[in-house]
């Protein structure tokens, strides 16, 4: 059982999972990957997808996942909504809740918004990314994809994972660190000093501003996009400066261990955080991460909206 009572009220944060609950969600995702494409696990369940920030992978994979479980998703276009007429977020979500839907999948630029919306509406809410705070479905799909490549979840123990780039503004980094910590991996955060996280950002991790020095030690290189939309003025390194020190160029790639694994949550800005030839190489799990997002999100939706929710 998760530390705050499982996922019956929703899934906002990796902090809700202990190792056992994370393992059971990943096991459920494996069953969905191996099982029939469609099922009637969530018949007559209506889930509104409220994305107040842009998204391709997360949004569509949640919609595909819900459809495959027999649920119906209700599309909400925040740009075409009354939010643009000045309606408040609370009025907007309460309006949608009044239609009697069963739950919401929410992406917002405001940290904590999914939990707040769950409190306002009384509905189950799944977090699809909130500001620089959490992106728990991404962390689970990353754990799933890594364990698939390595053959087991146990293989994560002692694994050396370097998370590279704009750590301070990354909900992906924060959630993934928590997930990796559950399975005993060793994380090093690598990036420019101005994009390093504040103390208390996540579980304890080594920090380095010298990617070159770390290269030979890493089993996994997890690259992040520079989240320009969240970075304060003056803190964004120039393209040339960033590529010179932090891009996974072909030259740096050659200095990594032969069995290294490359990951990126997408969207990738080719030539910036990574060379496009490296992303296309067989050590790259980027395509698998995207594909596995559907199975992991099926497991999450089943746990939250299935019979009584998962304890
Ligand atoms: C990430 C996100 O939106 O947090 N992408 C994703 O969900 N696949 C990372 C990013 O935008 O850089």
Coordinates of C-alpha atoms and ligand atoms in Angstrom, one line a residue:
X1 CA 0.0 0.0 0.0
X2 CA 1.3 3.5 -0.9
X3 CA 2.4 5.8 1.9
X4 CA -0.7 8.0 1.8
X5 CA -3.3 5.3 1.2
X6 CA -2.8 4.1 -2.4
X7 CA -4.3 5.7 -5.5
X8 CA -8.0 5.7 -4.8
X9 CA -8.3 9.5 -4.8
X10 CA -5.9 9.9 -7.7
X11 CA -2.2 9.9 -8.7
X12 CA -0.4 13.2 -8.2
X13 CA 3.1 12.3 -7.1
X14 CA 5.7 9.6 -6.9
X15 CA 5.6 10.2 -3.2
X16 CA 2.4 8.2 -3.1
X17 CA 4.2 5.0 -4.1
X18 CA 6.3 2.6 -2.1
X19 CA 8.3 0.0 -3.9
X20 CA 5.5 -2.6 -3.7
X21 CA 2.9 -0.3 -5.2
X22 CA 5.3 0.8 -8.0
X23 CA 6.1 -2.9 -8.7
X24 CA 2.5 -3.8 -8.9
X25 CA 1.8 -0.9 -11.4
X26 CA 4.7 -2.0 -13.6
X27 CA 3.5 -5.6 -13.5
X28 CA 0.0 -4.4 -14.5
X29 CA 1.6 -2.4 -17.4
X30 CA 3.4 -5.6 -18.5
X31 CA 0.1 -7.5 -18.5
X32 CA -1.5 -4.7 -20.7
X33 CA 1.5 -4.9 -23.1
X34 CA 1.1 -8.6 -23.5
X35 CA -2.7 -8.7 -23.4
X36 CA -5.4 -7.9 -25.9
X37 CA -5.5 -4.4 -27.4
X38 CA -8.9 -3.6 -26.1
X39 CA -10.8 -4.6 -22.9
X40 CA -13.8 -3.5 -20.9
X41 CA -11.9 -2.9 -17.7
X42 CA -13.3 0.7 -17.4
X43 CA -16.7 0.5 -19.1
X44 CA -18.9 3.7 -18.9
X45 CA -16.0 5.6 -17.3
X46 CA -15.8 9.2 -18.4
X47 CA -12.4 10.9 -18.1
X48 CA -11.9 14.5 -19.1
X49 CA -8.3 15.4 -20.2
X50 CA -7.6 18.9 -19.1
X51 CA -4.3 20.1 -20.6
X52 CA -3.5 23.7 -19.7
X53 CA 0.0 23.2 -21.2
X54 CA 1.0 21.8 -24.6
X55 CA 1.6 18.0 -24.9
X56 CA 1.9 15.4 -27.6
X57 CA 3.0 12.1 -26.1
X58 CA 1.4 12.4 -22.7
X59 CA -1.9 13.6 -23.8
X60 CA -2.4 11.2 -26.7
X61 CA -1.1 8.2 -24.8
X62 CA -3.4 8.9 -21.9
X63 CA -6.3 9.1 -24.5
X64 CA -5.2 5.9 -26.2
X65 CA -4.8 4.1 -22.8
X66 CA -8.3 5.2 -21.7
X67 CA -9.9 4.1 -25.0
X68 CA -8.2 0.7 -24.9
X69 CA -9.7 0.1 -21.4
X70 CA -13.2 0.9 -22.7
X71 CA -13.4 4.4 -21.1
X72 CA -14.4 7.5 -22.9
X73 CA -12.2 10.6 -22.9
X74 CA -13.6 14.1 -23.1
X75 CA -11.4 16.6 -24.9
X76 CA -11.0 20.1 -23.4
X77 CA -9.2 22.8 -25.4
X78 CA -8.0 25.3 -22.8
X79 CA -7.2 27.9 -25.5
X80 CA -10.8 27.8 -26.8
X81 CA -12.4 27.7 -23.4
X82 CA -13.8 30.5 -21.2
X83 CA -10.4 30.7 -19.5
X84 CA -9.5 33.0 -22.3
X85 CA -12.5 35.2 -21.3
X86 CA -11.1 35.5 -17.8
X87 CA -12.9 32.6 -16.1
X88 CA -10.9 31.3 -13.1
X89 CA -9.3 27.8 -13.0
X90 CA -11.6 26.9 -10.2
X91 CA -14.8 27.9 -12.0
X92 CA -13.5 26.0 -15.1
X93 CA -12.8 22.7 -13.4
X94 CA -16.0 22.9 -11.3
X95 CA -18.0 23.5 -14.4
X96 CA -16.5 20.3 -16.0
X97 CA -17.1 18.4 -12.7
X98 CA -20.7 19.4 -12.7
X99 CA -21.3 17.4 -15.9
X100 CA -20.8 14.3 -13.8
X101 CA -17.6 12.9 -15.3
X102 CA -15.7 10.3 -13.3
X103 CA -12.3 11.9 -13.2
X104 CA -9.7 14.1 -14.7
X105 CA -6.3 13.9 -16.2
X106 CA -4.6 17.3 -15.6
X107 CA -1.5 19.0 -17.0
X108 CA -0.8 22.5 -15.6
X109 CA 2.1 24.9 -15.3
X110 CA 1.2 25.4 -11.6
X111 CA 2.9 23.0 -9.2
X112 CA 0.3 21.4 -7.0
X113 CA -2.7 22.1 -9.4
X114 CA -3.8 18.4 -9.8
X115 CA -4.2 17.9 -6.0
X116 CA -5.9 21.3 -5.6
X117 CA -8.3 20.4 -8.4
X118 CA -9.0 17.1 -6.7
X119 CA -9.9 19.0 -3.5
X120 CA -12.1 21.5 -5.3
X121 CA -14.1 19.0 -7.3
X122 CA -14.0 15.8 -5.2
X123 CA -13.0 14.0 -8.4
X124 CA -10.2 11.5 -9.0
X125 CA -7.3 13.3 -10.7
X126 CA -4.3 11.9 -12.5
X127 CA -1.3 14.3 -12.8
X128 CA 0.0 14.6 -16.4
X129 CA 2.7 17.1 -15.3
X130 CA 2.4 20.1 -12.9
X131 CA 5.0 22.9 -13.4
X132 CA 8.4 21.9 -12.2
X133 CA 6.9 19.6 -9.6
X134 CA 5.9 16.1 -10.7
X135 CA 5.3 13.9 -13.7
X136 CA 4.7 10.5 -12.2
X137 CA 3.4 8.7 -15.2
X138 CA 6.6 9.7 -17.1
X139 CA 8.8 8.3 -14.2
X140 CA 6.9 5.0 -14.2
X141 CA 7.2 4.6 -18.0
X142 CA 10.9 5.3 -17.7
X143 CA 11.3 2.6 -15.0
X144 CA 9.2 0.2 -17.1
X145 CA 11.4 0.9 -20.2
X146 CA 14.7 0.6 -18.3
X147 CA 13.6 -2.7 -16.6
X148 CA 12.5 -4.0 -20.0
X149 CA 15.9 -3.3 -21.5
X150 CA 17.8 -4.6 -18.5
X151 CA 15.6 -7.7 -18.1
X152 CA 14.3 -7.0 -14.5
X153 CA 13.6 -4.3 -12.0
X154 CA 16.2 -5.8 -9.7
X155 CA 18.9 -4.8 -12.3
X156 CA 18.1 -1.2 -11.3
X157 CA 19.9 -1.7 -8.0
X158 CA 23.3 0.0 -8.1
X159 CA 22.7 1.3 -11.7
X160 CA 24.5 4.6 -12.3
X161 CA 22.1 7.0 -13.9
X162 CA 23.2 10.5 -15.0
X163 CA 20.3 13.0 -15.5
X164 CA 21.7 15.7 -17.7
X165 CA 20.6 19.3 -18.4
X166 CA 18.0 21.6 -17.0
X167 CA 17.4 19.8 -13.7
X168 CA 16.0 22.8 -11.7
X169 CA 12.9 23.1 -13.9
X170 CA 12.3 19.5 -14.6
X171 CA 9.3 17.6 -13.2
X172 CA 10.6 14.6 -15.1
X173 CA 14.0 14.7 -13.2
X174 CA 12.3 15.1 -9.8
X175 CA 9.8 12.2 -10.3
X176 CA 12.4 9.9 -11.9
X177 CA 14.8 10.5 -9.1
X178 CA 12.1 9.3 -6.6
X179 CA 11.3 6.3 -8.8
X180 CA 15.0 5.3 -9.2
X181 CA 15.5 5.7 -5.5
X182 CA 12.8 3.1 -4.8
X183 CA 14.8 0.6 -6.7
X184 CA 18.3 1.4 -5.4
X185 CA 19.8 3.2 -8.5
X186 CA 22.5 5.8 -8.0
X187 CA 21.7 9.2 -9.5
X188 CA 24.1 11.9 -10.6
X189 CA 22.6 15.2 -11.6
X190 CA 24.7 16.9 -14.3
X191 CA 24.2 20.4 -15.7
X192 CA 25.1 24.1 -15.6
X193 CA 25.3 25.5 -12.1
X194 CA 22.4 27.9 -12.9
X195 CA 20.1 24.9 -13.7
X196 CA 20.9 22.8 -10.7
X197 CA 18.1 22.2 -8.3
X198 CA 17.6 23.7 -4.9
X199 CA 18.3 21.7 -1.8
X200 CA 15.4 19.3 -1.0
X201 CA 14.4 18.9 -4.7
X202 CA 14.4 15.1 -4.5
X203 CA 16.2 12.2 -2.8
X204 CA 19.9 12.7 -2.2
X205 CA 22.0 12.6 -5.4
X206 CA 25.5 13.4 -6.5
X207 CA 25.8 16.6 -8.5
X208 CA 28.3 17.6 -11.2
X209 CA 28.7 20.5 -13.6
X210 CA 31.3 18.4 -15.6
X211 CA 29.6 16.0 -18.0
X212 CA 32.9 15.0 -19.5
X213 CA 34.2 13.8 -16.2
X214 CA 31.1 11.6 -15.6
X215 CA 31.0 9.9 -19.0
X216 CA 32.9 6.7 -18.2
X217 CA 30.9 6.0 -15.1
X218 CA 27.4 6.1 -16.4
X219 CA 25.2 3.1 -17.2
X220 CA 22.3 5.3 -18.2
X221 CA 22.3 8.8 -19.7
X222 CA 18.9 10.5 -19.3
X223 CA 18.8 13.8 -21.3
X224 CA 16.5 16.7 -20.6
X225 CA 15.2 19.5 -22.7
X226 CA 16.0 23.1 -21.7
X227 CA 12.6 24.1 -20.5
X228 CA 12.9 27.7 -21.7
X229 CA 9.3 28.4 -20.8
X230 CA 10.2 28.0 -17.1
X231 CA 13.8 29.4 -17.0
X232 CA 14.3 32.9 -15.6
X233 CA 15.9 35.5 -17.9
X234 CA 19.7 35.4 -17.8
X235 CA 19.9 31.8 -16.7
X236 CA 19.6 30.2 -20.2
X237 CA 23.0 29.3 -21.5
X238 CA 23.6 30.1 -25.1
X239 CA 23.1 27.3 -27.7
X240 CA 26.9 27.1 -28.3
X241 CA 27.8 27.1 -24.7
X242 CA 25.3 24.4 -23.9
X243 CA 26.4 22.1 -26.7
X244 CA 30.0 22.6 -25.9
X245 CA 29.6 21.3 -22.3
X246 CA 26.4 19.3 -22.1
X247 CA 25.2 18.0 -25.4
X248 CA 25.6 14.3 -26.0
X249 CA 27.6 14.7 -29.2
X250 CA 28.9 11.7 -31.2
X251 CA 32.3 12.4 -29.7
X252 CA 31.0 12.1 -26.1
X253 CA 28.9 9.1 -27.0
X254 CA 32.1 7.2 -28.1
X255 CA 33.5 7.8 -24.5
X256 CA 30.5 6.1 -22.8
X257 CA 30.4 2.5 -21.8
X258 CA 29.6 0.2 -24.7
X259 CA 26.4 -1.1 -23.0
X260 CA 25.2 2.4 -22.1
X261 CA 21.5 3.3 -22.4
X262 CA 20.3 6.7 -23.7
X263 CA 16.9 8.1 -22.6
X264 CA 15.0 11.3 -23.2
X265 CA 11.3 12.1 -22.3
X266 CA 10.8 14.0 -25.5
X267 CA 10.3 16.4 -27.1
X268 CA 13.9 16.3 -28.3
X269 CA 15.6 19.4 -29.8
X270 CA 18.0 17.6 -32.1
X271 CA 21.6 19.0 -32.0
X272 CA 21.0 20.7 -28.7
X273 CA 20.8 18.1 -25.9
X274 CA 21.8 15.2 -28.1
X275 CA 23.0 14.5 -31.6
X276 CA 20.3 13.0 -33.9
X277 CA 22.5 10.1 -34.9
X278 CA 22.8 9.2 -31.2
X279 CA 19.1 9.3 -30.7
X280 CA 18.7 6.9 -33.6
X281 CA 21.3 4.4 -32.3
X282 CA 20.2 1.1 -30.8
X283 CA 21.4 2.2 -27.4
X284 CA 18.6 4.8 -27.4
X285 CA 15.3 3.9 -25.7
X286 CA 13.5 7.0 -26.8
X287 CA 11.0 5.2 -29.1
X288 CA 10.4 2.5 -26.5
X289 CA 9.7 5.2 -23.8
X290 CA 7.0 6.7 -26.1
X291 CA 5.5 3.3 -26.9
X292 CA 5.5 2.1 -23.3
X293 CA 3.7 5.2 -22.2
X294 CA 0.4 3.7 -23.3
X295 CA 0.8 0.4 -21.3
X296 CA 1.9 2.3 -18.1
X297 CA -0.9 4.8 -18.4
X298 CA -3.4 1.9 -18.8
X299 CA -2.1 0.5 -15.5
X300 CA -2.4 3.9 -13.8
X301 CA -5.9 4.5 -15.1
X302 CA -7.0 1.0 -14.0
X303 CA -5.5 1.5 -10.5
X304 CA -7.2 4.9 -10.1
X305 CA -10.6 4.2 -11.8
X306 CA -10.9 0.4 -11.6
X307 CA -13.1 -1.5 -9.2
X308 CA -12.8 0.4 -5.9
X309 CA -9.3 1.7 -7.0
X310 CA -6.1 0.1 -5.9
X311 CA -5.5 -0.1 -2.2
Ligands
LIG1 C1 8.2 16.4 -20.6 C2 7.2 17.3 -19.9 O1 6.2 17.8 -20.5 O2 7.3 17.5 -18.7 N1 7.7 15.8 -21.7 C3 6.9 14.8 -21.7 O3 5.9 14.7 -20.9 N2 7.1 13.7 -22.5 C4 9.5 17.1 -20.7 C5 9.6 18.3 -21.5 O4 8.7 19.0 -21.9 O5 10.8 18.7 -21.8

